[in-house]
Amino acid sequence: MSSPEAPSYREAHARSLSDPESFWSEAAAGLAWTRRWSRVLDDSQAPFYRWFPGATLNTCYNALDRHVEAGRGEQTALIYDSAMLDRVRSYSYLELQREVAVTAGALRALGVESGDRVLIYMPMVPEALMTMLACARLGAIHSVVFGGFASKELATRIDDATPKVLVLASCGLEPGRTVEYKPLVDGALQVCRHQPERCVVLQREAAEAPLQGGRDIDWREFRAAAKPVSCVEVGATDPVYILYTSGTTGVPKGVVRDTGGHAVALHWSLQKVYGMRPGDVFWAASDIGWVVGHSYIVYAPLLLGCTTVLYEGKPVGTPDSGAFWRVVCEHKVNALFTAPTAIRAIKREDPGAERVADFDLSSLRTLFLAGERADPDTVRWAEKALGIPVIDHWWQTETGWPMAANCMGIEVLPVKRGSPTVAVPGFDVRVVDDEGQELARTDSSESEGGHIVVKLPLPPGSLPTLWNNDEGYKSSYLECFPGYYQTADAGRIDTDGYLWIMSRTDDVINVAGHRLSTGGLEEILSEHADVAECAVVGVHDALKGQTPLGLVVLNAGAERVERELVEELVADVRETLGPVAAFKRVCVVRRLPKTRSGKILRRTLRAIADGEEYVTPATIDDPLILEEIGEALRARGQAT
Ligand code: COA
Ligand code: AMP
């Protein structure tokens, strides 16, 4: 609970909006700057805003060197816990600083300088985190690509980010199989317009990769002769990284994060939202390929001087449903952050939470959930199993840190299960109708809600633009509701100010906390020679929240055994986008339901697949097709 002197949530939120400059300059005082800002917020180019213009700092200095210089070099910075290898390795701040300084020296020896891009395609290994921090040390911009993405996704990102160097591991370890990364990179480079000058390969024992002379270099050789380098002064408004995320189309958006705002927001939010203090152990059980991994595995814990846990494994099956509790117990984790799907997976295997009793979890103060809606059943189960607050919170790759939460470091508000609580200081969250008129707050769960938007400017740490694409930034996020950032989520705010997130308003689906574009999946299916037309919708899944369902119409004359075609399409998606799409369900249909103007009725398709009631839209061009599709899905066990 908040101390008597601490500002209440309401005061803190109000002040962050009425006087953002003093609010964020106070937060910025917790970091080391090499030059102070000329002003806190530059709004002269609105709707493009810049935080801390004129200032310089180095993110890696703030994450490592600063703590070493303050005499905390012996404190553990990083615990690498691999359930896949049954191995634990810890690094003190001093050790991590040395590793990162050498890696930065090695990158510089390959010609990487301030502003150059480095693409990282690595699983959950310490070298991935070291490479990210080494880039920040040099002022180079990293772009991490999630290991579950395959060649085409990789290729699109390489062509957009145009990296000078690509750093990869030879393989990732998934339960029951080794995922070889090198063939995926080689495949991507074969179709890329842009070619990185060098590829650095971290060889892992499970599958060493053959190296291509001249271009590829072994990680050990890369670092062997390197000299450690010190931190470079970086402009607060210069990018620290680019992270690609799915939008409506198959072309991912390159979310840019600026150096100063990012460091300030993460340093502040780990204390105020997550209630952490220097020296605490924070574990975000996510992947460095996602924004959660960037913000709360790598940057925030180190910026605040905490210990971070890098876990290579799954919530279940590595070896069992006690995996998370083992890690919490062994490393005395103070706060765990994961996706609801991970808790659902544990709950499915251990409904009575019996494995919890096998471990001493007394260090654990809070469980945070995000990435998808936290259903009340899952929240209730976790509360009962762990006996600690379970905090749902809501954010996106674009914002980089939570927009709504129960701020554990400000004032703990009553939990309403199913709601991520209230807008976090810095975010002026509103709900508007299609015309941009603000909707009244309502307690009715029957309410259809509206578009959730955030009044500009967004606080520090949120995306200032898209990589090389100011126009795309405006058209994707700012044009629909002038003066506001469009989150593409729909929902309502209740009379206590609590937010209720209902669904996406675009064609993005959320599979096990992974954000995917149905448009991207449709592009892959359409490329099949026998497919005339297709639609992909996200349907309810008890474990993953949603999974994609493909409906395909065959070309005239294409006579195919459905089972074989389905296998081909599933394989196409695995090879092009990656296994993480969990694309397994396809149904061949006579035609797609459309309005007379040709728009596919996706919402109705989703309702049919989910076994929900639906109203046949008056504008439909073929009223019989909906029933026909429902029957086809039920016959194949693909509708609830
Ligand atoms: N590299 C290569 N392949 C990967 C991968 C990676 N980094 N991550 C996942 N995959 C593959 C998996 O091996 C699996 O392949 P398969 O179809 O051959 O089995 C596929 O992608 C789907 O993986 P996953 O999403 O992990 O599903 P799962 O059914 O294996 O496990 C859960 C289910 C719930 C245990 C798992 O989804 C999970 O841990 N979710 C938490 C997600 C999360 O942390 N999200 C981050 C947002 S905060
Ligand atoms: P990503 O950019 O991958 O983090 O995905 C962001 C999207 O995930 C959001 O726009 C929401 O649709 C969804 N999301 C994230 N957190 C929550 C939450 N706590 N409740 C509901 N939806 C969420």
PDB file of N, CA, C and O and ligand atoms in Angstrom, residues 291 371-373 392-397 489 501 504 510 515, ligand 2:
ATOM      1  N   VAL A 291       8.574  -7.472 -27.379  1.00  0.00           N
ATOM      2  CA  VAL A 291       8.795  -6.219 -26.656  1.00  0.00           C
ATOM      3  C   VAL A 291       8.948  -6.463 -25.150  1.00  0.00           C
ATOM      4  O   VAL A 291       9.733  -5.795 -24.481  1.00  0.00           O
ATOM      5  N   GLY A 371       0.015  -9.329 -22.504  1.00  0.00           N
ATOM      6  CA  GLY A 371       0.255  -9.890 -23.835  1.00  0.00           C
ATOM      7  C   GLY A 371      -1.046 -10.301 -24.489  1.00  0.00           C
ATOM      8  O   GLY A 371      -1.151 -10.406 -25.705  1.00  0.00           O
ATOM      9  N   GLU A 372      -2.060 -10.548 -23.694  1.00  0.00           N
ATOM     10  CA  GLU A 372      -3.389 -10.934 -24.171  1.00  0.00           C
ATOM     11  C   GLU A 372      -4.318 -10.755 -22.970  1.00  0.00           C
ATOM     12  O   GLU A 372      -3.852 -10.522 -21.852  1.00  0.00           O
ATOM     13  N   ARG A 373      -5.605 -10.899 -23.209  1.00  0.00           N
ATOM     14  CA  ARG A 373      -6.551 -10.713 -22.120  1.00  0.00           C
ATOM     15  C   ARG A 373      -6.334 -11.781 -21.048  1.00  0.00           C
ATOM     16  O   ARG A 373      -6.171 -12.957 -21.360  1.00  0.00           O
ATOM     17  N   ASP A 392      -3.097  -7.995 -13.875  1.00  0.00           N
ATOM     18  CA  ASP A 392      -3.231  -7.927 -15.338  1.00  0.00           C
ATOM     19  C   ASP A 392      -2.810  -6.521 -15.754  1.00  0.00           C
ATOM     20  O   ASP A 392      -3.156  -5.544 -15.082  1.00  0.00           O
ATOM     21  N   HIS A 393      -2.068  -6.381 -16.812  1.00  0.00           N
ATOM     22  CA  HIS A 393      -1.756  -5.036 -17.314  1.00  0.00           C
ATOM     23  C   HIS A 393      -1.692  -5.065 -18.826  1.00  0.00           C
ATOM     24  O   HIS A 393      -1.459  -6.104 -19.438  1.00  0.00           O
ATOM     25  N   TRP A 394      -1.923  -3.897 -19.420  1.00  0.00           N
ATOM     26  CA  TRP A 394      -2.187  -3.832 -20.866  1.00  0.00           C
ATOM     27  C   TRP A 394      -1.200  -2.908 -21.557  1.00  0.00           C
ATOM     28  O   TRP A 394      -1.001  -1.781 -21.108  1.00  0.00           O
ATOM     29  N   TRP A 395      -0.581  -3.415 -22.606  1.00  0.00           N
ATOM     30  CA  TRP A 395       0.310  -2.584 -23.406  1.00  0.00           C
ATOM     31  C   TRP A 395       0.574  -3.203 -24.751  1.00  0.00           C
ATOM     32  O   TRP A 395      -0.022  -4.219 -25.089  1.00  0.00           O
ATOM     33  N   GLN A 396       1.440  -2.576 -25.523  1.00  0.00           N
ATOM     34  CA  GLN A 396       1.695  -3.007 -26.899  1.00  0.00           C
ATOM     35  C   GLN A 396       3.162  -2.786 -27.242  1.00  0.00           C
ATOM     36  O   GLN A 396       3.824  -1.966 -26.608  1.00  0.00           O
ATOM     37  N   THR A 397       3.600  -3.440 -28.300  1.00  0.00           N
ATOM     38  CA  THR A 397       4.958  -3.221 -28.801  1.00  0.00           C
ATOM     39  C   THR A 397       5.196  -1.715 -28.989  1.00  0.00           C
ATOM     40  O   THR A 397       6.257  -1.191 -28.649  1.00  0.00           O
ATOM     41  N   ASP A 489      -7.166  -1.338 -30.253  1.00  0.00           N
ATOM     42  CA  ASP A 489      -7.919  -2.191 -29.332  1.00  0.00           C
ATOM     43  C   ASP A 489      -9.273  -1.523 -29.098  1.00  0.00           C
ATOM     44  O   ASP A 489      -9.384  -0.285 -29.145  1.00  0.00           O
ATOM     45  N   ILE A 501     -10.587  -4.282 -21.833  1.00  0.00           N
ATOM     46  CA  ILE A 501     -10.150  -4.472 -23.219  1.00  0.00           C
ATOM     47  C   ILE A 501     -10.975  -5.608 -23.818  1.00  0.00           C
ATOM     48  O   ILE A 501     -11.032  -6.698 -23.232  1.00  0.00           O
ATOM     49  N   ARG A 504      -9.410  -6.576 -30.777  1.00  0.00           N
ATOM     50  CA  ARG A 504      -8.684  -5.700 -31.698  1.00  0.00           C
ATOM     51  C   ARG A 504      -9.679  -5.158 -32.718  1.00  0.00           C
ATOM     52  O   ARG A 504     -10.674  -5.801 -33.050  1.00  0.00           O
ATOM     53  N   ASN A 510      -4.069 -12.726 -31.709  1.00  0.00           N
ATOM     54  CA  ASN A 510      -3.121 -12.926 -30.625  1.00  0.00           C
ATOM     55  C   ASN A 510      -3.082 -14.417 -30.275  1.00  0.00           C
ATOM     56  O   ASN A 510      -4.019 -14.954 -29.710  1.00  0.00           O
ATOM     57  N   ARG A 515       1.690 -11.796 -31.413  1.00  0.00           N
ATOM     58  CA  ARG A 515       0.821 -10.969 -32.255  1.00  0.00           C
ATOM     59  C   ARG A 515       1.053 -11.313 -33.725  1.00  0.00           C
ATOM     60  O   ARG A 515       2.174 -11.241 -34.211  1.00  0.00           O
TER      61      ARG A 515
HETATM   62  P1  AMP B   2       2.037  -6.878 -28.632  1.00  0.00           P
HETATM   63  O1  AMP B   2       2.330  -5.668 -29.430  1.00  0.00           O
HETATM   64  O2  AMP B   2       2.548  -8.123 -29.261  1.00  0.00           O
HETATM   65  O3  AMP B   2       2.490  -6.731 -27.204  1.00  0.00           O
HETATM   66  O4  AMP B   2       0.472  -7.049 -28.607  1.00  0.00           O
HETATM   67  C1  AMP B   2      -0.326  -6.002 -28.122  1.00  0.00           C
HETATM   68  C2  AMP B   2      -1.756  -6.397 -28.129  1.00  0.00           C
HETATM   69  O5  AMP B   2      -1.968  -7.517 -27.253  1.00  0.00           O
HETATM   70  C3  AMP B   2      -2.646  -5.315 -27.596  1.00  0.00           C
HETATM   71  O6  AMP B   2      -2.958  -4.346 -28.571  1.00  0.00           O
HETATM   72  C4  AMP B   2      -3.860  -6.101 -27.140  1.00  0.00           C
HETATM   73  O7  AMP B   2      -4.678  -6.439 -28.220  1.00  0.00           O
HETATM   74  C5  AMP B   2      -3.224  -7.370 -26.587  1.00  0.00           C
HETATM   75  N1  AMP B   2      -2.996  -7.241 -25.146  1.00  0.00           N
HETATM   76  C6  AMP B   2      -1.823  -7.034 -24.517  1.00  0.00           C
HETATM   77  N2  AMP B   2      -1.999  -7.015 -23.179  1.00  0.00           N
HETATM   78  C7  AMP B   2      -3.317  -7.195 -22.951  1.00  0.00           C
HETATM   79  C8  AMP B   2      -4.142  -7.253 -21.776  1.00  0.00           C
HETATM   80  N3  AMP B   2      -3.630  -7.154 -20.561  1.00  0.00           N
HETATM   81  N4  AMP B   2      -5.479  -7.427 -21.944  1.00  0.00           N
HETATM   82  C9  AMP B   2      -6.017  -7.548 -23.174  1.00  0.00           C
HETATM   83  N5  AMP B   2      -5.293  -7.510 -24.313  1.00  0.00           N
HETATM   84  C10 AMP B   2      -3.953  -7.339 -24.221  1.00  0.00           C
END
